[in-house]
CSV table of C-alpha atoms in Angstrom, one decimal:
chain,number,residue,atom,x,y,z
A,1,MET,CA,12.6,76.7,46.5
A,2,SER,CA,9.9,76.5,49.0
A,3,SER,CA,8.3,78.9,46.5
A,4,LEU,CA,8.1,76.4,43.7
A,5,GLN,CA,4.9,75.3,42.4
A,6,HIS,CA,4.0,71.9,43.2
A,7,HIS,CA,2.4,69.0,41.2
A,8,SER,CA,0.7,66.2,42.7
A,9,ASN,CA,-0.4,62.9,41.8
A,10,TRP,CA,-3.5,62.3,39.2
A,11,VAL,CA,-5.4,59.7,41.4
A,12,ASN,CA,-9.4,59.1,40.9
A,13,GLY,CA,-9.8,61.9,38.6
A,14,ALA,CA,-8.2,64.9,40.8
A,15,HIS,CA,-4.8,66.0,41.9
A,16,GLN,CA,-4.0,64.7,45.2
A,17,PRO,CA,-3.2,66.5,48.2
A,18,PRO,CA,0.9,66.5,48.2
A,19,ALA,CA,3.1,63.5,49.7
A,20,GLU,CA,4.9,64.7,52.4
A,21,GLY,CA,8.2,63.6,50.2
A,22,ARG,CA,8.9,66.1,47.3
A,23,ILE,CA,11.0,65.9,44.5
A,24,HIS,CA,13.0,68.7,42.7
A,25,VAL,CA,12.4,68.8,38.9
A,26,ILE,CA,15.7,70.9,37.4
A,27,ASN,CA,15.9,72.5,34.2
A,28,PRO,CA,19.2,70.9,32.7
A,29,ALA,CA,20.1,73.9,30.5
A,30,THR,CA,20.0,76.3,33.4
A,31,GLU,CA,20.5,74.0,36.3
A,32,SER,CA,17.4,76.2,37.8
A,33,PRO,CA,14.3,74.2,39.7
A,34,LEU,CA,11.0,74.2,37.8
A,35,PHE,CA,8.6,73.0,40.3
A,36,THR,CA,8.3,69.6,42.6
A,37,ILE,CA,6.2,66.8,42.2
A,38,ASP,CA,5.0,63.9,45.0
A,39,SER,CA,7.6,61.2,45.9
A,40,THR,CA,4.9,58.7,46.6
A,41,PRO,CA,5.4,56.2,49.3
A,42,SER,CA,4.3,52.6,49.3
A,43,SER,CA,1.4,53.0,51.6
A,44,THR,CA,-0.1,55.4,48.9
A,45,VAL,CA,0.8,53.1,46.1
A,46,SER,CA,-1.3,50.4,47.4
A,47,THR,CA,-3.9,52.4,47.8
A,48,ILE,CA,-3.7,53.4,44.1
A,49,ILE,CA,-3.5,50.0,43.1
A,50,GLN,CA,-6.3,48.9,44.8
A,51,SER,CA,-8.7,51.7,43.5
A,52,SER,CA,-7.4,51.1,39.9
A,53,LEU,CA,-8.6,47.4,40.3
A,54,SER,CA,-11.9,48.7,41.7
A,55,ASN,CA,-12.2,50.7,38.4
A,56,PHE,CA,-11.3,47.9,36.1
A,57,SER,CA,-13.8,45.5,37.7
A,58,SER,CA,-16.4,47.6,37.7
A,59,GLY,CA,-16.5,47.4,34.0
A,60,ILE,CA,-16.8,51.5,33.6
A,61,TRP,CA,-14.2,51.3,31.0
A,62,SER,CA,-13.1,47.5,30.7
A,63,SER,CA,-16.6,46.4,29.7
A,64,SER,CA,-17.3,50.0,27.5
A,65,SER,CA,-17.9,49.4,23.9
A,66,ALA,CA,-15.0,49.8,21.1
A,67,SER,CA,-17.1,53.0,19.8
A,68,ASP,CA,-16.9,54.5,23.0
A,69,ARG,CA,-13.4,53.8,23.6
A,70,TYR,CA,-12.8,55.2,20.0
A,71,LEU,CA,-14.4,58.3,20.8
A,72,VAL,CA,-12.6,59.1,24.1
A,73,LEU,CA,-8.9,58.5,22.5
A,74,SER,CA,-9.9,60.5,19.2
A,75,LYS,CA,-11.2,63.4,21.5
A,76,ALA,CA,-7.8,63.0,23.8
A,77,ALA,CA,-6.1,63.5,20.3
A,78,THR,CA,-7.8,66.5,19.4
A,79,LEU,CA,-7.4,68.0,22.7
A,80,LEU,CA,-3.7,67.4,22.7
A,81,ARG,CA,-3.0,68.7,19.2
A,82,SER,CA,-5.0,72.2,20.1
A,83,ARG,CA,-2.4,72.2,23.4
A,84,LEU,CA,0.8,71.5,21.7
A,85,PRO,CA,2.6,74.8,21.8
A,86,HIS,CA,2.2,74.7,25.8
A,87,TYR,CA,3.4,71.1,25.8
A,88,ILE,CA,6.4,71.8,23.4
A,89,ARG,CA,8.0,74.6,25.8
A,90,LEU,CA,7.4,72.4,28.7
A,91,GLU,CA,9.1,69.5,27.1
A,92,THR,CA,12.0,71.9,26.2
A,93,SER,CA,12.2,73.0,29.8
A,94,GLN,CA,12.4,69.4,31.5
A,95,THR,CA,14.8,67.6,29.1
A,96,GLY,CA,16.8,70.4,27.6
A,97,ARG,CA,15.8,69.4,24.1
A,98,PRO,CA,16.2,71.9,21.3
A,99,ILE,CA,12.6,73.4,20.8
A,100,ARG,CA,12.5,72.7,17.2
A,101,GLU,CA,13.1,69.1,17.8
A,102,MET,CA,10.6,69.0,19.9
A,103,THR,CA,8.1,70.8,17.8
A,104,ALA,CA,8.7,68.0,15.4
A,105,GLN,CA,8.4,65.0,17.6
A,106,LEU,CA,5.1,66.2,19.4
A,107,SER,CA,3.2,67.1,16.5
A,108,ARG,CA,3.4,63.6,15.8
A,109,ILE,CA,2.0,62.4,19.0
A,110,PRO,CA,-1.8,62.9,18.6
A,111,GLU,CA,-1.6,60.0,15.9
A,112,TRP,CA,-0.5,57.5,18.2
A,113,LEU,CA,-4.0,58.0,20.1
A,114,GLU,CA,-6.0,58.2,16.7
A,115,TYR,CA,-4.2,54.7,15.5
A,116,PHE,CA,-5.1,53.1,18.6
A,117,ALA,CA,-8.9,54.7,18.6
A,118,SER,CA,-9.0,53.2,15.3
A,119,LEU,CA,-7.6,50.0,16.2
A,120,ALA,CA,-10.0,49.2,18.9
A,121,ARG,CA,-12.9,50.2,16.9
A,122,THR,CA,-12.0,47.9,14.1
A,123,HIS,CA,-9.9,45.0,15.6
A,124,GLU,CA,-11.8,41.5,15.1
A,125,GLY,CA,-11.7,38.4,16.6
A,126,ARG,CA,-10.8,35.0,14.8
A,127,VAL,CA,-12.4,31.7,14.1
A,128,THR,CA,-9.8,29.0,13.9
A,129,PRO,CA,-9.8,25.7,11.6
A,130,PHE,CA,-10.8,23.3,14.0
A,131,LYS,CA,-11.5,19.7,13.1
A,132,GLY,CA,-14.7,18.4,13.0
A,133,PRO,CA,-18.2,20.1,13.6
A,134,VAL,CA,-16.8,22.4,15.9
A,135,VAL,CA,-16.4,26.4,15.8
A,136,ASN,CA,-13.9,27.7,17.7
A,137,THR,CA,-13.9,31.6,18.4
A,138,LEU,CA,-10.9,33.6,19.7
A,139,THR,CA,-12.0,36.6,21.7
A,140,ARG,CA,-9.8,39.5,23.4
A,141,SER,CA,-10.2,41.0,26.5
A,142,PRO,CA,-8.1,43.5,28.8
A,143,LEU,CA,-6.0,42.3,31.3
A,144,GLY,CA,-6.7,44.5,34.2
A,145,VAL,CA,-4.4,46.8,36.1
A,146,VAL,CA,-1.3,47.7,33.9
A,147,VAL,CA,1.8,49.6,35.1
A,148,GLN,CA,3.7,51.8,32.5
A,149,ILE,CA,7.2,53.1,33.8
A,150,THR,CA,8.3,55.8,31.4
A,151,PRO,CA,11.4,57.6,30.7
A,152,TRP,CA,12.7,61.3,30.4
A,153,ASN,CA,14.0,61.6,27.4
A,154,HIS,CA,10.9,61.3,25.5
A,155,PRO,CA,8.2,61.9,28.2
A,156,LEU,CA,5.2,62.6,26.3
A,157,LEU,CA,5.8,60.3,23.3
A,158,ILE,CA,6.7,57.3,25.1
A,159,ALA,CA,3.9,57.5,27.5
A,160,ILE,CA,1.2,58.4,25.0
A,161,LYS,CA,2.5,55.2,23.2
A,162,LYS,CA,2.1,53.1,26.1
A,163,ILE,CA,-1.3,54.9,27.4
A,164,ALA,CA,-3.3,54.7,24.0
A,165,ALA,CA,-2.7,51.1,23.5
A,166,ALA,CA,-3.5,50.1,26.9
A,167,LEU,CA,-6.6,52.2,27.2
A,168,ALA,CA,-7.9,50.9,23.6
A,169,ALA,CA,-7.6,47.3,24.8
A,170,GLY,CA,-9.8,48.2,28.1
A,171,ASN,CA,-7.3,48.2,30.6
A,172,SER,CA,-7.0,50.7,34.0
A,173,VAL,CA,-3.7,52.4,33.3
A,174,ILE,CA,-1.1,53.3,36.4
A,175,VAL,CA,1.6,55.3,34.9
A,176,LYS,CA,5.2,56.6,36.7
A,177,PRO,CA,6.9,59.2,34.8
A,178,SER,CA,10.4,59.6,35.2
A,179,GLU,CA,11.0,61.8,38.1
A,180,SER,CA,13.3,64.0,35.9
A,181,ALA,CA,11.0,65.1,33.4
A,182,PRO,CA,7.3,64.3,34.7
A,183,LEU,CA,5.0,67.2,34.2
A,184,SER,CA,4.0,66.9,30.4
A,185,VAL,CA,2.9,63.3,31.5
A,186,LEU,CA,1.2,64.3,34.9
A,187,GLU,CA,-0.8,66.8,32.9
A,188,MET,CA,-2.3,64.1,30.9
A,189,GLY,CA,-4.8,63.0,33.5
A,190,LYS,CA,-6.7,66.2,33.1
A,191,LEU,CA,-6.6,65.8,29.2
A,192,PHE,CA,-8.3,62.7,29.3
A,193,GLN,CA,-10.6,63.4,31.8
A,194,GLU,CA,-12.0,66.2,29.7
A,195,ALA,CA,-12.0,63.7,26.7
A,196,GLY,CA,-14.4,61.4,28.8
A,197,LEU,CA,-12.1,58.7,30.6
A,198,PRO,CA,-13.9,57.6,33.3
A,199,ASP,CA,-12.2,59.0,36.3
A,200,GLY,CA,-9.5,56.4,37.7
A,201,THR,CA,-9.3,54.5,34.6
A,202,LEU,CA,-5.7,56.5,34.1
A,203,GLN,CA,-3.8,57.3,37.1
A,204,ILE,CA,-0.6,59.2,37.5
A,205,VAL,CA,1.8,58.7,40.1
A,206,CYS,CA,5.1,60.7,40.6
A,207,GLY,CA,8.3,59.5,42.4
A,208,TYR,CA,11.7,57.8,42.4
A,209,GLY,CA,11.8,54.8,40.4
A,210,ARG,CA,14.0,52.9,43.1
A,211,GLU,CA,10.9,53.4,45.6
A,212,THR,CA,7.5,54.5,43.9
A,213,GLY,CA,8.3,52.7,40.6
A,214,LYS,CA,9.7,49.6,42.5
A,215,PHE,CA,6.5,49.5,45.0
A,216,LEU,CA,4.3,49.6,41.6
A,217,CYS,CA,5.8,46.9,40.2
A,218,GLU,CA,5.9,44.5,43.1
A,219,SER,CA,2.3,44.3,43.6
A,220,PRO,CA,0.9,40.9,42.9
A,221,LEU,CA,-2.5,42.7,41.7
A,222,VAL,CA,-1.0,44.2,38.5
A,223,ALA,CA,-1.6,42.4,35.4
A,224,LYS,CA,1.2,43.6,33.0
A,225,ILE,CA,4.5,45.8,33.4
A,226,ASP,CA,5.5,47.9,30.3
A,227,LEU,CA,9.0,49.2,30.9
A,228,THR,CA,11.1,51.5,28.8
A,229,GLY,CA,14.7,52.2,30.8
A,230,GLY,CA,17.9,50.5,31.7
A,231,LEU,CA,18.9,46.8,32.0
A,232,GLN,CA,19.2,47.4,35.8
A,233,THR,CA,15.9,48.7,36.2
A,234,TYR,CA,14.5,45.7,34.3
A,235,ALA,CA,16.8,43.1,36.4
A,236,ALA,CA,15.4,44.9,40.0
A,237,ILE,CA,12.0,44.1,38.9
A,238,ALA,CA,11.8,41.1,36.8
A,239,PRO,CA,12.2,38.3,39.8
A,240,ASN,CA,9.2,39.7,41.6
A,241,ALA,CA,7.2,40.0,38.2
A,242,SER,CA,8.3,36.2,37.5
A,243,LYS,CA,7.2,35.0,40.8
A,244,ASN,CA,3.8,36.8,40.7
A,245,LEU,CA,3.5,35.4,36.9
A,246,ILE,CA,3.1,39.1,35.6
A,247,PRO,CA,4.0,39.8,32.2
A,248,ILE,CA,6.9,42.2,31.0
A,249,THR,CA,7.0,44.6,27.8
A,250,ALA,CA,10.8,45.6,28.2
A,251,GLU,CA,12.5,48.5,25.8
A,252,LEU,CA,15.9,48.7,27.3
A,253,GLY,CA,18.0,50.2,25.2
A,254,GLY,CA,20.4,50.4,22.4
A,255,LYS,CA,23.7,50.5,20.9
A,256,ALA,CA,22.6,51.1,17.1
A,257,PRO,CA,25.0,50.7,14.0
A,258,VAL,CA,24.8,53.2,11.2
A,259,CYS,CA,26.5,51.2,8.2
A,260,ILE,CA,27.5,53.5,5.3
A,261,PHE,CA,28.5,51.8,2.0
A,262,PRO,CA,30.6,53.4,-0.7
A,263,SER,CA,27.5,53.9,-3.2
A,264,VAL,CA,25.8,56.7,-1.1
A,265,PRO,CA,27.5,60.5,-1.9
A,266,VAL,CA,29.7,61.5,1.0
A,267,GLU,CA,27.6,64.5,1.6
A,268,LYS,CA,24.5,62.5,2.3
A,269,ALA,CA,26.1,59.9,4.1
A,270,VAL,CA,27.1,62.7,6.3
A,271,LYS,CA,24.0,64.4,6.7
A,272,ALA,CA,22.6,61.0,7.7
A,273,ALA,CA,25.1,60.4,10.3
A,274,LEU,CA,24.7,63.6,11.8
A,275,PHE,CA,20.6,63.3,12.0
A,276,ALA,CA,21.2,59.6,13.4
A,277,SER,CA,23.9,60.3,16.1
A,278,PHE,CA,23.0,63.9,17.5
A,279,ILE,CA,19.3,64.1,17.6
A,280,ALA,CA,18.5,64.8,21.6
A,281,SER,CA,21.9,64.9,22.4
A,282,GLY,CA,22.4,61.2,21.5
A,283,GLN,CA,19.8,60.4,24.3
A,284,THR,CA,17.7,58.0,22.6
A,285,CYS,CA,17.7,54.3,22.6
A,286,VAL,CA,18.3,54.1,18.9
A,287,THR,CA,20.8,56.9,18.5
A,288,GLY,CA,23.5,56.0,15.7
A,289,SER,CA,26.2,55.7,18.0
A,290,ARG,CA,28.2,53.3,16.1
A,291,LEU,CA,29.5,54.8,12.5
A,292,LEU,CA,30.3,51.7,10.5
A,293,VAL,CA,32.0,53.3,7.5
A,294,HIS,CA,33.3,51.5,4.3
A,295,SER,CA,37.1,52.3,3.9
A,296,ASP,CA,36.4,52.6,0.3
A,297,ILE,CA,35.1,56.4,1.5
A,298,TYR,CA,36.2,56.3,5.3
A,299,ASP,CA,38.8,59.2,4.7
A,300,GLU,CA,36.6,61.4,2.9
A,301,PHE,CA,33.8,60.5,5.2
A,302,VAL,CA,35.8,61.3,8.7
A,303,SER,CA,37.1,64.5,7.2
A,304,LEU,CA,33.6,65.9,6.2
A,305,MET,CA,31.7,64.5,9.6
A,306,VAL,CA,34.3,66.1,11.7
A,307,GLU,CA,33.6,69.4,10.2
A,308,ARG,CA,30.5,69.5,10.4
A,309,THR,CA,30.1,68.0,13.9
A,310,LYS,CA,32.4,71.0,15.1
A,311,ALA,CA,29.8,73.1,13.0
A,312,LEU,CA,26.6,72.0,15.0
A,313,ARG,CA,25.3,74.6,17.2
A,314,VAL,CA,25.0,74.2,21.1
A,315,GLY,CA,23.0,76.6,22.9
A,316,ASP,CA,19.8,77.6,24.6
A,317,PRO,CA,17.2,75.1,23.8
A,318,MET,CA,14.6,77.6,23.8
A,319,ASP,CA,16.5,79.1,20.9
A,320,GLU,CA,15.0,77.8,17.4
A,321,ARG,CA,18.6,78.3,16.1
A,322,THR,CA,20.2,75.8,18.4
A,323,GLN,CA,20.4,72.2,17.2
A,324,ILE,CA,22.2,70.4,20.0
A,325,GLY,CA,20.9,71.0,23.7
A,326,ALA,CA,21.9,69.7,27.2
A,327,VAL,CA,22.1,66.6,28.4
A,328,ILE,CA,19.7,65.5,31.3
A,329,SER,CA,21.5,66.0,34.5
A,330,ARG,CA,25.4,66.6,35.7
A,331,ALA,CA,25.5,62.8,35.9
A,332,SER,CA,25.3,62.2,32.4
A,333,VAL,CA,27.7,65.0,31.7
A,334,GLU,CA,30.1,63.0,33.8
A,335,ARG,CA,29.4,59.6,32.2
A,336,CYS,CA,29.9,61.2,28.9
A,337,ALA,CA,33.6,62.1,30.1
A,338,SER,CA,34.1,58.7,31.5
A,339,PHE,CA,33.2,57.4,28.2
A,340,VAL,CA,35.4,59.6,26.3
A,341,MET,CA,38.5,59.2,29.2
A,342,LYS,CA,38.2,54.9,28.7
A,343,ALA,CA,38.2,55.7,25.1
A,344,VAL,CA,41.5,57.5,25.2
A,345,ILE,CA,43.0,54.6,27.7
A,346,GLU,CA,41.8,52.1,24.7
A,347,ASN,CA,43.8,54.5,21.7
A,348,GLY,CA,40.7,55.9,20.6
A,349,ASN,CA,41.5,58.9,18.7
A,350,VAL,CA,39.3,62.2,19.9
A,351,LEU,CA,38.4,63.8,16.5
A,352,CYS,CA,36.8,66.7,18.0
A,353,GLY,CA,34.6,67.4,21.1
A,354,GLY,CA,35.7,65.5,23.9
A,355,GLY,CA,34.0,67.5,26.9
A,356,PRO,CA,31.8,69.2,28.8
A,357,THR,CA,30.8,72.8,28.1
A,358,ARG,CA,28.5,75.4,29.1
A,359,VAL,CA,25.9,78.3,27.8
A,360,ASP,CA,26.2,81.6,29.3
A,361,GLY,CA,27.7,79.6,32.0
A,362,LYS,CA,25.7,77.1,33.2
A,363,GLY,CA,23.7,73.9,32.2
A,364,PHE,CA,24.5,70.5,31.6
A,365,PHE,CA,25.9,70.5,28.1
A,366,PHE,CA,28.5,68.2,26.4
A,367,GLN,CA,30.1,69.0,23.2
A,368,PRO,CA,29.1,66.4,20.3
A,369,THR,CA,32.1,64.1,20.1
A,370,LEU,CA,33.4,61.7,17.7
A,371,ILE,CA,36.2,58.9,18.6
A,372,GLU,CA,37.8,56.9,16.1
A,373,THR,CA,38.0,53.5,17.8
A,374,SER,CA,38.0,49.6,17.2
A,375,ALA,CA,34.7,47.5,17.1
A,376,GLU,CA,36.0,46.1,20.6
A,377,SER,CA,36.5,49.1,22.6
A,378,ASN,CA,34.4,50.1,25.5
A,379,LEU,CA,32.7,52.7,23.5
A,380,SER,CA,31.7,50.5,20.5
A,381,CYS,CA,30.1,48.0,22.8
A,382,ASN,CA,28.0,50.1,25.4
A,383,GLU,CA,25.6,52.5,25.6
A,384,VAL,CA,26.5,56.1,26.5
A,385,PHE,CA,23.1,57.8,26.1
A,386,GLY,CA,24.9,61.2,25.3
A,387,PRO,CA,26.6,63.0,22.1
A,388,VAL,CA,29.4,60.6,22.1
A,389,ILE,CA,30.0,58.6,18.9
A,390,ALA,CA,32.1,55.9,17.9
A,391,ILE,CA,33.5,55.9,14.2
A,392,ILE,CA,34.8,52.4,13.0
A,393,ARG,CA,36.8,51.6,9.6
A,394,CYS,CA,35.2,48.7,7.8
A,395,LYS,CA,37.0,46.6,5.0
A,396,SER,CA,33.9,45.1,3.7
A,397,GLU,CA,30.2,44.2,3.4
A,398,ASP,CA,30.8,40.9,5.5
A,399,GLU,CA,32.8,43.0,8.3
A,400,ILE,CA,30.3,45.7,8.3
A,401,ILE,CA,27.6,43.2,9.4
A,402,GLN,CA,29.8,41.1,11.6
A,403,ILE,CA,30.5,44.3,14.1
A,404,ALA,CA,26.7,45.4,13.4
A,405,ASN,CA,25.8,42.1,15.4
A,406,SER,CA,28.5,42.2,18.0
A,407,THR,CA,27.0,43.8,20.6
A,408,SER,CA,24.9,42.5,23.4
A,409,PHE,CA,22.0,45.1,22.3
A,410,ALA,CA,20.0,44.6,19.0
A,411,LEU,CA,16.8,47.7,18.9
A,412,GLY,CA,17.8,49.6,15.9
A,413,ALA,CA,20.0,49.8,12.7
A,414,SER,CA,20.3,51.6,9.7
A,415,VAL,CA,22.2,50.8,6.0
A,416,TRP,CA,23.0,53.4,3.7
A,417,SER,CA,23.4,52.2,0.5
A,418,ASN,CA,22.2,53.0,-3.0
A,419,ASP,CA,22.8,49.6,-3.9
A,420,PHE,CA,19.0,48.0,-3.8
A,421,SER,CA,20.6,44.3,-3.8
A,422,GLN,CA,23.2,45.4,-1.2
A,423,ALA,CA,20.7,47.4,1.1
A,424,HIS,CA,18.0,44.5,1.3
A,425,ARG,CA,21.0,41.8,1.9
A,426,VAL,CA,22.3,43.7,4.9
A,427,ALA,CA,19.2,44.5,6.3
A,428,GLU,CA,18.3,40.9,6.3
A,429,LYS,CA,21.5,39.5,7.9
A,430,ILE,CA,21.4,42.3,10.6
A,431,ASP,CA,19.9,41.3,14.0
A,432,ALA,CA,18.0,44.0,15.1
A,433,GLY,CA,14.4,44.6,16.0
A,434,ILE,CA,14.4,47.9,13.7
A,435,VAL,CA,16.4,47.9,10.7
A,436,TRP,CA,16.2,51.3,8.6
A,437,ILE,CA,17.2,51.4,5.1
A,438,ASN,CA,18.5,55.3,3.8
A,439,GLY,CA,16.6,56.2,7.0
A,440,HIS,CA,17.1,56.8,10.6
A,441,HIS,CA,14.8,57.4,13.7
A,442,LEU,CA,11.9,56.8,11.5
A,443,ASN,CA,8.8,55.9,13.6
A,444,ASP,CA,5.1,55.3,13.3
A,445,PRO,CA,2.1,53.9,15.4
A,446,SER,CA,1.7,51.2,13.1
A,447,SER,CA,5.2,50.2,13.1
A,448,PRO,CA,6.1,47.6,15.8
A,449,TRP,CA,8.9,49.1,17.9
A,450,GLY,CA,11.2,46.8,20.1
A,451,GLY,CA,14.4,44.8,20.1
A,452,PHE,CA,16.2,41.6,20.6
A,453,LYS,CA,19.0,40.6,23.0
A,454,GLU,CA,19.5,42.8,25.7
A,455,SER,CA,17.3,45.8,24.4
A,456,GLY,CA,14.5,43.7,25.6
A,457,MET,CA,11.2,42.0,24.7
A,458,GLY,CA,7.9,42.8,23.2
A,459,LYS,CA,6.6,45.7,21.1
A,460,GLU,CA,5.8,49.4,21.1
A,461,ASN,CA,3.0,50.4,18.5
A,462,GLY,CA,1.1,48.3,16.1
A,463,ILE,CA,-1.2,45.4,16.5
A,464,GLU,CA,1.5,43.5,18.5
A,465,ALA,CA,1.1,46.3,21.3
A,466,PHE,CA,-2.5,46.5,21.0
A,467,GLU,CA,-2.8,42.5,21.2
A,468,SER,CA,-0.1,42.4,24.4
A,469,TYR,CA,-2.7,44.5,26.4
A,470,THR,CA,-5.5,41.6,26.2
A,471,LYS,CA,-5.7,38.0,26.8
A,472,VAL,CA,-7.4,35.4,24.4
A,473,LYS,CA,-10.1,33.3,25.2
A,474,SER,CA,-11.0,30.1,22.7
A,475,THR,CA,-14.4,29.4,23.1
A,476,ILE,CA,-15.2,26.2,21.4
A,477,ILE,CA,-18.8,25.0,20.1
A,478,ASN,CA,-19.6,21.5,19.3
A,479,TYR,CA,-22.5,21.6,17.2
A,480,GLY,CA,-22.6,18.1,15.6
A,481,GLN,CA,-20.2,15.7,17.1
A,482,GLU,CA,-21.7,13.1,19.8
A,483,PRO,CA,-20.0,12.7,22.9
A,484,THR,CA,-17.5,9.7,23.2
A,485,TRP,CA,-16.7,7.9,26.3
A,486,PHE,CA,-14.2,5.2,27.4
A,487,ASP,CA,-15.8,2.2,25.9
A,488,ASP,CA,-17.1,3.5,22.7
A,489,GLU,CA,-15.5,4.4,19.6
A,490,VAL,CA,-12.7,6.8,19.7
A,491,GLU,CA,-11.6,7.6,16.1
A,492,ASN,CA,-12.8,11.2,16.3
A,493,ALA,CA,-12.6,11.8,19.8
A,494,ARG,CA,-10.9,15.0,21.2
A,495,TYR,CA,-8.5,14.9,24.5
A,496,GLY,CA,-7.7,17.9,26.5
């Protein structure tokens, strides 16, 4: 273990000397150690935040022109695109996701840098319709030092989504990647440096969330926190952020319904459900974890869905033929197993899968699992974050809508119907931040991403994300109204 390569924090344009504490990163498909990273203590975190604040205050990036930001982010996109084969293999080894999935996902990541580069260059201020001979201009400026806590399931995608928006707006950024899959994010420091980003504008700090992440989020010097994680993580950081008046964007999970209606051919419906449910072994925030199937096609759908699920190829994530890779850890395997056990106790019917498996005698794998259950069951209401999927028979359109809205999560949902009116009617009534019609997992840098209820607050992607990394100033110019005092006419007065 001592011979493992160590990857230190990226701070002020260089990899720092290794911290005293180290974290071992494991390949979930082989259970073999890959490398070590820093476990960053609170004293070091404080120094990094101070350094980032100095960077922001210097204006080297925060006061740079829109065209300069455009050029840096555009060049970063070009560099990232040229190195995708390296990052694809790295992400596969860190996460256990099949290389075919990572190839598809990572090929699109440079688009986020290009989109926010263009937005930085073209986003304009406003002039409001202020009453009287007054002009009110609205201008946006960066917030300051922003902290981003990113997850292990889409390490580079989610990090770049956040980093691109924050840098485009002119902020100084501190990223804390997941300790389970940090290296692809950690390597972004050098890439952005090559693209021309001033040193100290992007800091990448490793460590456990409960320690390093907590230290970062507790600092009163931070201007914004952007978190992708669980509700427990949000609950841990929110009170202190509230005390310090720090805004939070939080994407906290989901329990996405896949609403399947009889107008969709069963073969197509099954393909849709397989894609929605088992991409990333069910380890995404919008996994189609509840299949709400209309009773008119339920039996035929379930029969074919079970057949196709059993045929999915679980295997070595580096093999192009593999369809289902590993889950992230032994704890994840145990969590999946506990959901299956609870579902059985609640009279759920395990149609296929249901337990751990191995590839060549090793790895954290779980069989793709389908369980027929009720809408009120533990499996139907709570996030598994694994390949354990609930199937629910629904008698009507109204029941599908009611069940779709019955959980505390409201991030994503998909509606599958060839009845145009029905598809839009149902989508309108589903309470979720993202509703796909005849699609699932569709994403684009221009499309706001975020949920309602316990799925979180705020948005990634789009103008909404860019603007959330800015503060707005009103400059009010009086060019024709005489001042009015206490003893003068007050008909046209303005009051603060």
